[in-house]
Coordinates of C-alpha atoms (C1' of nucleotides) in Angstrom, one line a residue:
Chain A
X1 CA 2.1 -2.0 22.8
X2 CA 3.9 -5.0 21.6
X3 CA 4.3 -6.4 17.9
X4 CA 7.6 -4.9 17.4
X5 CA 7.4 -2.9 14.3
X6 CA 11.1 -3.0 13.6
X7 CA 12.0 -0.2 15.8
X8 CA 15.8 -0.4 16.4
X9 CA 16.6 -4.0 16.4
X10 CA 15.3 -6.8 18.7
X11 CA 17.9 -8.0 21.1
X12 CA 17.7 -11.0 23.5
X13 CA 17.3 -8.6 26.4
X14 CA 14.1 -7.1 24.9
X15 CA 12.8 -10.5 24.2
X16 CA 13.2 -11.5 27.6
X17 CA 11.7 -8.4 29.0
X18 CA 8.8 -9.0 26.8
X19 CA 8.3 -12.4 27.7
X20 CA 8.5 -11.6 31.4
X21 CA 6.0 -8.9 31.0
X22 CA 3.7 -11.2 29.1
X23 CA 3.8 -13.6 32.0
X24 CA 3.3 -10.8 34.6
X25 CA 0.1 -9.6 32.8
X26 CA -1.1 -13.3 32.5
X27 CA -0.9 -13.4 28.7
X28 CA 0.8 -16.6 29.5
X29 CA -0.2 -18.0 32.8
X30 CA 1.4 -20.6 35.0
X31 CA 2.1 -24.0 33.2
X32 CA 0.9 -22.6 29.9
X33 CA 2.7 -23.3 26.7
X34 CA 4.5 -20.7 24.8
X35 CA 4.8 -20.4 21.1
X36 CA 7.8 -22.1 19.6
X37 CA 11.1 -20.3 18.9
X38 CA 10.4 -20.1 15.1
X39 CA 7.1 -18.6 15.8
X40 CA 8.4 -16.1 18.4
X41 CA 11.3 -15.2 16.2
X42 CA 8.9 -14.3 13.4
X43 CA 6.7 -12.2 15.8
X44 CA 9.8 -10.5 17.3
X45 CA 11.3 -10.0 13.8
X46 CA 14.6 -11.6 14.9
X47 CA 16.8 -14.7 14.5
X48 CA 15.8 -17.9 16.2
X49 CA 19.1 -17.8 18.0
X50 CA 18.1 -14.6 19.6
X51 CA 14.8 -16.0 21.0
X52 CA 16.8 -19.1 21.8
X53 CA 19.1 -17.2 24.1
X54 CA 16.4 -15.2 25.7
X55 CA 14.3 -18.3 26.5
X56 CA 17.4 -20.3 27.6
X57 CA 18.3 -17.7 30.0
X58 CA 14.8 -17.5 31.4
X59 CA 15.0 -21.2 31.9
X60 CA 18.2 -20.9 33.7
X61 CA 16.5 -18.2 35.9
X62 CA 13.9 -20.5 36.8
X63 CA 11.1 -18.6 34.9
X64 CA 10.6 -21.1 32.1
X65 CA 10.7 -24.8 31.6
X66 CA 11.7 -26.3 28.2
X67 CA 11.7 -29.8 26.8
X68 CA 12.5 -30.8 23.3
X69 CA 9.4 -31.4 21.2
X70 CA 7.3 -30.7 24.1
X71 CA 8.0 -26.9 24.0
X72 CA 8.4 -24.1 26.5
X73 CA 6.1 -23.5 29.4
X74 CA 5.8 -20.9 32.2
X75 CA 7.0 -22.7 35.4
X76 CA 4.4 -23.8 37.6
X77 CA 5.7 -23.7 41.1
X78 CA 8.4 -21.0 41.0
X79 CA 11.0 -22.8 43.0
X80 CA 12.9 -19.6 43.5
X81 CA 16.5 -19.4 43.6
X82 CA 18.3 -17.0 45.8
X83 CA 21.8 -16.2 45.1
X84 CA 24.1 -15.0 47.8
X85 CA 27.6 -13.6 47.6
X86 CA 30.0 -15.1 50.0
X87 CA 33.0 -12.7 50.1
X88 CA 36.1 -13.0 52.1
X89 CA 35.5 -11.7 55.6
X90 CA 38.0 -8.8 55.5
X91 CA 36.3 -7.5 52.3
X92 CA 32.9 -7.8 53.8
X93 CA 33.9 -5.8 56.9
X94 CA 35.8 -3.3 54.9
X95 CA 32.9 -2.9 52.5
X96 CA 30.7 -1.8 55.5
X97 CA 33.2 1.1 56.2
X98 CA 34.7 -0.4 59.5
X99 CA 38.2 -1.2 60.2
X100 CA 39.0 -4.9 59.9
X101 CA 41.1 -6.5 62.6
X102 CA 42.2 -10.2 62.7
X103 CA 43.5 -12.4 65.6
X104 CA 44.7 -15.9 65.6
X105 CA 43.5 -17.8 68.7
X106 CA 44.9 -21.4 68.3
X107 CA 46.9 -23.4 65.8
X108 CA 47.6 -27.0 66.4
X109 CA 48.3 -30.1 64.4
X110 CA 46.2 -33.1 65.1
X111 CA 45.0 -36.5 63.8
X112 CA 41.5 -35.9 62.4
X113 CA 38.7 -36.4 64.8
X114 CA 36.2 -39.1 64.0
X115 CA 33.5 -36.6 63.0
X116 CA 35.7 -35.0 60.5
X117 CA 36.7 -38.3 59.0
X118 CA 33.0 -39.1 58.6
X119 CA 31.9 -35.7 57.5
X120 CA 34.4 -35.2 54.8
X121 CA 36.3 -38.4 54.2
X122 CA 39.6 -37.4 55.6
X123 CA 41.9 -40.4 55.8
X124 CA 42.5 -41.3 59.5
X125 CA 46.2 -41.7 58.8
X126 CA 46.5 -38.1 57.5
X127 CA 47.0 -35.2 59.9
X128 CA 45.0 -32.0 60.0
X129 CA 45.7 -28.4 61.1
X130 CA 43.0 -27.0 63.5
X131 CA 42.9 -23.2 63.6
X132 CA 40.7 -20.9 65.5
X133 CA 40.7 -17.2 64.9
X134 CA 38.6 -14.0 65.4
X135 CA 37.5 -11.4 62.9
X136 CA 36.6 -7.9 64.2
X137 CA 34.7 -5.1 62.6
X138 CA 36.2 -2.2 64.4
X139 CA 36.2 -3.1 68.0
X140 CA 33.1 -5.4 67.8
X141 CA 33.5 -9.1 67.4
X142 CA 32.4 -10.0 64.0
X143 CA 33.0 -13.7 63.4
X144 CA 34.6 -16.6 65.2
X145 CA 36.1 -19.2 62.9
X146 CA 36.9 -22.7 63.8
X147 CA 38.6 -24.5 61.0
X148 CA 40.2 -27.7 60.0
X149 CA 42.6 -28.1 57.1
X150 CA 43.7 -31.4 55.5
X151 CA 47.6 -31.2 55.5
X152 CA 47.7 -34.1 52.9
X153 CA 45.6 -31.9 50.5
X154 CA 47.6 -28.7 51.0
X155 CA 51.1 -29.5 52.3
X156 CA 52.1 -25.9 52.0
X157 CA 49.7 -25.1 54.8
X158 CA 52.3 -26.3 57.3
X159 CA 54.4 -23.3 56.4
X160 CA 51.5 -20.9 56.9
X161 CA 51.3 -19.6 60.5
X162 CA 48.1 -17.6 60.0
X163 CA 49.2 -14.9 62.4
X164 CA 48.7 -12.2 59.9
X165 CA 46.6 -13.7 57.2
X166 CA 43.4 -15.6 58.0
X167 CA 43.1 -19.2 56.9
X168 CA 40.0 -18.3 55.0
X169 CA 42.0 -15.8 52.9
X170 CA 45.1 -18.0 52.6
X171 CA 43.1 -20.9 51.3
X172 CA 41.2 -18.9 48.9
X173 CA 44.3 -17.7 47.1
X174 CA 46.0 -21.2 47.4
X175 CA 43.3 -23.5 46.3
X176 CA 41.4 -22.5 43.3
X177 CA 38.0 -23.5 42.1
X178 CA 37.1 -26.0 44.8
X179 CA 33.7 -27.5 45.4
X180 CA 32.0 -26.5 48.5
X181 CA 28.9 -27.2 50.6
X182 CA 27.6 -24.4 52.7
X183 CA 25.0 -24.4 55.3
X184 CA 23.4 -21.8 57.6
X185 CA 21.7 -22.4 60.9
X186 CA 21.0 -20.9 64.2
X187 CA 22.6 -22.1 67.3
X188 CA 23.2 -21.4 71.0
X189 CA 26.5 -20.0 71.8
X190 CA 28.8 -22.5 73.5
X191 CA 30.9 -21.3 76.3
X192 CA 33.9 -21.0 74.0
X193 CA 32.0 -19.2 71.2
X194 CA 30.3 -16.8 73.9
X195 CA 33.7 -15.9 75.2
X196 CA 35.2 -14.9 71.8
X197 CA 32.1 -13.2 70.5
X198 CA 31.6 -11.4 73.9
X199 CA 28.1 -12.7 74.4
X200 CA 26.5 -14.9 77.3
X201 CA 26.5 -18.7 76.9
X202 CA 23.2 -19.7 75.2
X203 CA 22.6 -16.5 73.3
X204 CA 21.7 -17.2 69.6
X205 CA 24.5 -17.1 67.1
X206 CA 24.3 -17.3 63.3
X207 CA 26.3 -20.3 62.1
X208 CA 27.8 -20.8 58.7
X209 CA 29.5 -24.2 58.0
X210 CA 31.6 -24.8 54.8
X211 CA 33.1 -28.1 53.7
X212 CA 35.4 -27.8 50.7
X213 CA 36.8 -30.3 48.3
X214 CA 39.1 -30.1 45.3
X215 CA 38.4 -33.1 42.9
X216 CA 36.9 -35.2 45.8
X217 CA 40.0 -34.5 47.9
X218 CA 38.9 -33.1 51.2
X219 CA 40.5 -29.7 51.8
X220 CA 38.9 -27.9 54.7
X221 CA 36.0 -27.7 57.1
X222 CA 35.0 -24.5 58.8
X223 CA 32.4 -23.5 61.2
X224 CA 31.9 -19.7 61.5
X225 CA 29.8 -18.2 64.3
X226 CA 28.3 -14.6 64.0
X227 CA 26.6 -12.6 66.8
X228 CA 22.9 -12.2 66.5
X229 CA 23.3 -8.9 64.7
X230 CA 24.6 -10.6 61.4
X231 CA 22.3 -10.9 58.4
X232 CA 22.7 -12.7 55.2
X233 CA 21.0 -10.8 52.5
X234 CA 20.0 -11.5 48.9
X235 CA 17.7 -9.9 46.5
X236 CA 16.1 -11.9 43.6
Chain B
X1 CA 46.7 -34.1 27.0
X2 CA 45.2 -31.0 25.6
X3 CA 45.5 -29.6 22.1
X4 CA 42.3 -31.2 20.9
X5 CA 43.3 -33.3 17.8
X6 CA 39.8 -33.0 16.4
X7 CA 38.3 -35.9 18.2
X8 CA 34.6 -35.6 17.8
X9 CA 33.8 -32.0 17.9
X10 CA 34.6 -29.3 20.5
X11 CA 31.5 -28.2 22.2
X12 CA 31.1 -25.4 24.6
X13 CA 31.0 -27.8 27.5
X14 CA 34.3 -29.2 26.8
X15 CA 35.8 -25.8 26.4
X16 CA 34.5 -24.8 29.8
X17 CA 35.9 -27.9 31.4
X18 CA 39.3 -27.4 29.8
X19 CA 39.4 -24.0 30.9
X20 CA 38.5 -24.9 34.5
X21 CA 40.9 -27.6 34.6
X22 CA 43.7 -25.3 33.4
X23 CA 42.7 -23.0 36.2
X24 CA 42.9 -25.8 38.6
X25 CA 46.2 -26.9 37.6
X26 CA 47.5 -23.4 37.6
X27 CA 48.2 -23.1 34.0
X28 CA 46.4 -19.8 34.5
X29 CA 46.8 -18.4 37.9
X30 CA 44.5 -16.0 39.9
X31 CA 44.2 -12.7 38.0
X32 CA 46.1 -13.9 35.0
X33 CA 45.1 -12.9 31.4
X34 CA 43.7 -15.7 29.2
X35 CA 44.2 -15.7 25.4
X36 CA 41.6 -13.9 23.4
X37 CA 38.5 -15.8 21.9
X38 CA 40.1 -15.8 18.5
X39 CA 43.3 -17.5 19.6
X40 CA 41.4 -19.9 21.9
X41 CA 38.9 -20.8 19.1
X42 CA 42.0 -21.6 16.9
X43 CA 43.5 -23.8 19.7
X44 CA 40.4 -25.7 20.3
X45 CA 39.5 -26.0 16.6
X46 CA 36.0 -24.4 17.0
X47 CA 34.1 -21.3 16.1
X48 CA 34.6 -18.1 18.3
X49 CA 30.8 -18.2 19.2
X50 CA 31.6 -21.6 21.0
X51 CA 34.5 -20.3 23.1
X52 CA 32.4 -17.0 23.7
X53 CA 29.7 -19.0 25.3
X54 CA 32.0 -21.0 27.3
X55 CA 33.8 -18.0 28.7
X56 CA 30.6 -16.1 29.1
X57 CA 29.1 -18.8 31.3
X58 CA 32.3 -19.1 33.3
X59 CA 32.0 -15.3 33.8
X60 CA 28.5 -15.7 34.9
X61 CA 29.5 -18.4 37.3
X62 CA 32.1 -16.1 38.9
X63 CA 35.1 -17.9 37.5
X64 CA 36.3 -15.4 34.9
X65 CA 36.1 -11.6 34.7
X66 CA 35.7 -10.1 31.2
X67 CA 36.1 -6.7 30.0
X68 CA 36.1 -5.5 26.4
X69 CA 39.5 -4.7 25.0
X70 CA 41.0 -5.7 28.3
X71 CA 40.4 -9.3 27.8
X72 CA 39.5 -12.2 30.0
X73 CA 41.1 -12.9 33.4
X74 CA 40.9 -15.5 36.1
X75 CA 39.0 -14.0 38.9
X76 CA 41.3 -12.8 41.8
X77 CA 39.0 -13.0 44.7
X78 CA 36.6 -15.7 44.1
X79 CA 33.5 -13.8 45.6
X80 CA 31.8 -17.2 45.6
X81 CA 28.1 -17.3 44.8
X82 CA 25.9 -19.7 46.6
X83 CA 22.6 -20.5 45.2
X84 CA 19.7 -21.7 47.3
X85 CA 16.4 -23.1 46.4
X86 CA 13.5 -21.5 48.2
X87 CA 10.7 -24.0 47.7
X88 CA 7.1 -23.8 49.1
X89 CA 7.1 -25.0 52.7
X90 CA 4.8 -27.8 51.9
X91 CA 7.0 -29.2 49.3
X92 CA 10.0 -28.8 51.4
X93 CA 8.4 -30.9 54.3
X94 CA 6.9 -33.4 52.0
X95 CA 10.3 -33.9 50.2
X96 CA 11.7 -34.8 53.6
X97 CA 9.2 -37.8 53.7
X98 CA 7.2 -36.3 56.7
X99 CA 3.5 -35.5 56.7
X100 CA 2.8 -31.8 56.2
X101 CA 0.2 -30.0 58.4
X102 CA -0.8 -26.5 58.4
X103 CA -2.8 -24.4 60.8
X104 CA -4.0 -20.8 60.6
X105 CA -3.4 -18.9 63.8
X106 CA -4.7 -15.4 63.1
X107 CA -6.1 -13.4 60.3
X108 CA -6.9 -9.8 60.8
X109 CA -7.3 -6.5 58.6
X110 CA -5.4 -3.5 59.8
X111 CA -4.0 -0.3 58.7
X112 CA -0.3 -0.8 58.0
X113 CA 2.0 -0.3 61.1
X114 CA 4.6 2.4 60.7
X115 CA 7.6 -0.1 60.3
X116 CA 5.7 -1.6 57.4
X117 CA 5.2 1.6 55.6
X118 CA 8.7 2.5 56.1
X119 CA 10.1 -1.0 55.1
X120 CA 8.2 -1.5 52.0
X121 CA 6.5 1.8 51.0
X122 CA 3.0 0.7 51.7
X123 CA 0.6 3.6 51.5
X124 CA -0.7 4.6 54.9
X125 CA -4.1 4.9 53.5
X126 CA -4.2 1.3 52.3
X127 CA -5.3 -1.7 54.4
X128 CA -3.2 -4.8 55.1
X129 CA -4.0 -8.3 56.0
X130 CA -2.1 -9.7 58.8
X131 CA -1.7 -13.5 58.9
X132 CA -0.1 -15.8 61.3
X133 CA 0.1 -19.5 60.7
X134 CA 2.1 -22.7 61.7
X135 CA 3.6 -25.2 59.5
X136 CA 4.2 -28.6 61.0
X137 CA 6.4 -31.5 59.8
X138 CA 4.7 -34.6 61.2
X139 CA 3.9 -33.4 64.7
X140 CA 6.9 -31.1 65.1
X141 CA 6.6 -27.4 64.6
X142 CA 8.5 -26.5 61.4
X143 CA 7.9 -22.9 60.8
X144 CA 6.0 -20.1 62.3
X145 CA 4.9 -17.6 59.6
X146 CA 4.1 -14.0 60.4
X147 CA 2.8 -12.3 57.3
X148 CA 1.4 -8.9 56.0
X149 CA -0.2 -8.5 52.7
X150 CA -1.0 -5.3 50.9
X151 CA -4.7 -5.5 49.9
X152 CA -4.4 -2.6 47.5
X153 CA -1.9 -4.7 45.5
X154 CA -3.8 -8.1 45.6
X155 CA -7.5 -7.2 46.1
X156 CA -8.5 -10.9 45.7
X157 CA -6.7 -11.6 49.0
X158 CA -9.8 -10.4 50.9
X159 CA -11.7 -13.5 49.5
X160 CA -8.9 -15.9 50.6
X161 CA -9.4 -17.2 54.1
X162 CA -6.1 -19.2 54.4
X163 CA -7.7 -21.8 56.6
X164 CA -6.6 -24.7 54.2
X165 CA -4.1 -23.0 52.0
X166 CA -1.2 -21.1 53.3
X167 CA -0.7 -17.5 52.3
X168 CA 2.7 -18.4 51.1
X169 CA 1.3 -20.9 48.6
X170 CA -1.7 -18.9 47.8
X171 CA 0.6 -15.9 46.8
X172 CA 3.0 -17.9 44.8
X173 CA 0.1 -19.1 42.7
X174 CA -1.6 -15.6 42.4
X175 CA 1.3 -13.2 42.0
X176 CA 3.7 -14.2 39.2
X177 CA 7.3 -13.2 39.0
X178 CA 7.5 -10.7 41.8
X179 CA 10.7 -9.1 42.9
X180 CA 11.9 -10.0 46.3
X181 CA 14.5 -9.5 49.1
X182 CA 15.4 -12.3 51.4
X183 CA 17.5 -12.2 54.6
X184 CA 18.5 -14.8 57.0
X185 CA 19.5 -14.3 60.6
X186 CA 19.6 -15.8 64.0
X187 CA 17.4 -14.4 66.7
X188 CA 16.0 -15.1 70.2
X189 CA 12.6 -16.5 70.3
X190 CA 10.0 -14.1 71.4
X191 CA 7.3 -15.4 73.9
X192 CA 4.9 -15.6 71.0
X193 CA 7.4 -17.4 68.7
X194 CA 8.5 -19.7 71.5
X195 CA 4.8 -20.7 72.3
X196 CA 4.1 -21.7 68.6
X197 CA 7.4 -23.5 68.1
X198 CA 7.2 -25.1 71.4
X199 CA 10.5 -23.7 72.6
X200 CA 11.4 -21.7 75.7
X201 CA 11.6 -17.8 75.4
X202 CA 15.1 -16.8 74.3
X203 CA 16.1 -20.0 72.6
X204 CA 17.7 -19.5 69.2
X205 CA 15.5 -19.4 66.2
X206 CA 16.5 -19.2 62.5
X207 CA 14.8 -16.4 60.9
X208 CA 14.0 -15.8 57.2
X209 CA 12.6 -12.5 56.2
X210 CA 11.1 -11.8 52.8
X211 CA 9.7 -8.7 51.2
X212 CA 8.1 -8.9 47.8
X213 CA 7.1 -6.2 45.3
X214 CA 5.5 -6.5 41.7
X215 CA 6.8 -3.7 39.7
X216 CA 7.5 -1.4 42.7
X217 CA 4.2 -2.2 44.2
X218 CA 4.5 -3.6 47.7
X219 CA 2.9 -7.0 47.9
X220 CA 3.9 -8.8 51.0
X221 CA 6.3 -9.0 53.9
X222 CA 6.9 -12.1 55.9
X223 CA 9.0 -13.2 58.8
X224 CA 9.4 -16.9 59.1
X225 CA 10.8 -18.6 62.2
X226 CA 12.3 -22.0 62.4
X227 CA 13.5 -24.0 65.4
X228 CA 17.2 -24.4 66.0
X229 CA 17.3 -27.7 64.0
X230 CA 16.6 -26.0 60.6
X231 CA 19.3 -25.7 58.2
X232 CA 19.6 -23.9 54.9
X233 CA 21.9 -25.9 52.6
X234 CA 23.6 -25.2 49.2
X235 CA 26.3 -26.6 47.3
X236 CA 28.6 -24.9 44.8
Chain C
dA1 C1' -6.0 -52.9 24.5
dA2 C1' -1.3 -53.1 24.7
dC3 C1' 2.9 -52.6 22.6
dA4 C1' 6.4 -51.4 19.1
dG5 C1' 8.3 -48.6 15.8
dG6 C1' 8.9 -44.8 13.0
dA7 C1' 7.7 -39.9 11.6
dA8 C1' 7.4 -35.2 13.1
dT9 C1' 8.8 -31.4 15.7
dA10 C1' 10.8 -28.3 19.3
dT11 C1' 14.8 -27.4 21.5
dG12 C1' 20.1 -27.7 21.7
dT13 C1' 24.3 -26.6 19.6
dC14 C1' 27.7 -25.3 16.1
dT15 C1' 29.5 -22.4 12.3
dA16 C1' 30.7 -18.4 9.6
dT17 C1' 30.1 -13.8 9.2
dA18 C1' 29.2 -9.3 10.3
dC19 C1' 28.7 -5.1 12.9
dA20 C1' 28.4 -2.8 17.7
dA21 C1' 30.3 -1.1 21.8
dA22 C1' 33.6 -0.5 25.4
dA23 C1' 37.9 0.6 26.8
dG24 C1' 43.0 0.6 26.7
dG25 C1' 46.6 3.1 24.6
dA26 C1' 48.9 6.3 21.5
dA27 C1' 49.2 10.3 19.3
dT28 C1' 47.8 15.1 19.4
dT29 C1' 46.9 19.3 21.5
dG30 C1' 46.2 22.9 25.0
Chain D
dC1 C1' 52.2 18.0 32.0
dA2 C1' 47.4 17.1 31.5
dA3 C1' 43.5 16.6 28.9
dT4 C1' 41.5 15.2 24.5
dT5 C1' 40.9 12.8 20.5
dC6 C1' 41.1 8.9 17.6
dC7 C1' 42.7 4.2 16.6
dT8 C1' 42.6 -0.6 17.7
dT9 C1' 41.8 -4.5 20.1
dT10 C1' 38.5 -7.5 22.5
dT11 C1' 34.3 -8.9 23.9
dG12 C1' 29.1 -8.6 22.8
dT13 C1' 25.5 -9.6 20.0
dA14 C1' 22.8 -10.6 15.9
dT15 C1' 22.0 -13.7 11.8
dA16 C1' 21.1 -17.5 8.5
dG17 C1' 21.8 -22.0 7.9
dA18 C1' 22.8 -26.7 9.3
dC19 C1' 22.7 -30.8 11.9
dA20 C1' 22.0 -33.4 16.6
dT21 C1' 18.9 -35.1 20.0
dA22 C1' 15.2 -35.8 22.7
dT23 C1' 10.4 -36.7 22.9
dT24 C1' 5.8 -36.7 21.7
dC25 C1' 2.6 -38.6 18.8
dC26 C1' 0.8 -41.3 15.5
dT27 C1' 0.4 -45.6 13.2
dG28 C1' 0.3 -50.4 12.6
dT29 C1' 0.8 -54.8 14.7
dT30 C1' -0.1 -58.4 17.9

DNA sequence: AACAGGAATATGTCTATACAAAAGGAATTG
DNA sequence: CAATTCCTTTTGTATAGACATATTCCTGTT
């Protein structure tokens, strides 16, 4: 069933699958040491580079653990990694088949509040834009967005009025490849959030917070609140 | 500042960084076509395989988009990918410095309820184990776990009593490399959940649901509820 | 027994070359 | 004009060989 008798050719995908299946059927148990690349490449009848890529990717995926000289082992505690896609709100809504609507609620220029200075390292002398807006899926409230943007980092933002394009979307196109921290939590709807999401105060909301930097320069902080029906999904 | 004058040697990491920085400084804007691998390998003074690995990894990370014959472009709408670590509860608590405590609440053998048959494809003739348990961080409730395990898929589970080891941990060590679906949402605490998490009914809880299969065979479904203070964090 | 140093070894990466496969584009044909 | 076929470009992958680098393990010394 194994022992590749030079069928077609052995690609790194096949090697990966074979290794995975051997882990599944307990040929190699948790923590166990696998044969070296040279030995495996001999078994599979392929080049070492092929086995290397297979094992390297499996390590990247959290299945194997590799150390020079020590060899490759099956990971003990599968600290699993879940990968979520974080699309632009409009795309997320449109993908569900519903019509997307957007409304600007508030736009003001302020000096950064203390918590924002502390959270992101915004300079107290700088000014920030505070934007609140709503995203709708059809006629249902989908997301309330409360966002702060560092003007010093993105001067052009003063020209953007956000009446037709959401700050989310505007920033994504304007600031490439920024570093971000995201967190998710559950929270009670404040009066303000409840009003916009058409809930009662205190009802549960799903909250996503996102802080973004470009090369250590604070760009934006956003708090996005979803009604209880929202679900963040991932398969792995 | 660029044009690698054969300093040391050009590795795929350097190529990656260089490409990323050129995207950041808008040398290559969103959607723009990059030079081909051959041309870039000439510019960088390295082999095509090196450029290939750099670009391939950047594509994997969601920065570039590659298509045969069409070439490589900077991704337009950075559908960002967030990667979360999903550790074992005990490790998560212990990593925070707190003492971990665990308590089994309920363990019963049943025929699978309809929703479980529908959700996971459990055979109605099979039996399932229903387990409820609590995880504490110090003296504070950390997570309420409500889990169903397909006995047909993991016969050994009938011998496990889960009084000292949580089903989470037991399964992770017993069933390797299973496929899973995870979802997160916010919800109101039911009377039962509120009692165990020491909350009032209706207070918001953070809910993680997880369904697991091994080669299409349904293994387990778990619903894990956290108090409002819980945060799922990722940086990218 | 403790420690230092060196040899051995497994992985990490780069190179050059070759062929495969996808897909855009042009030429051909109905 | 539209559909089809074929050519060509670009990425995808495999290979053999080489050297780099991190670590373990062993050995000899104190």
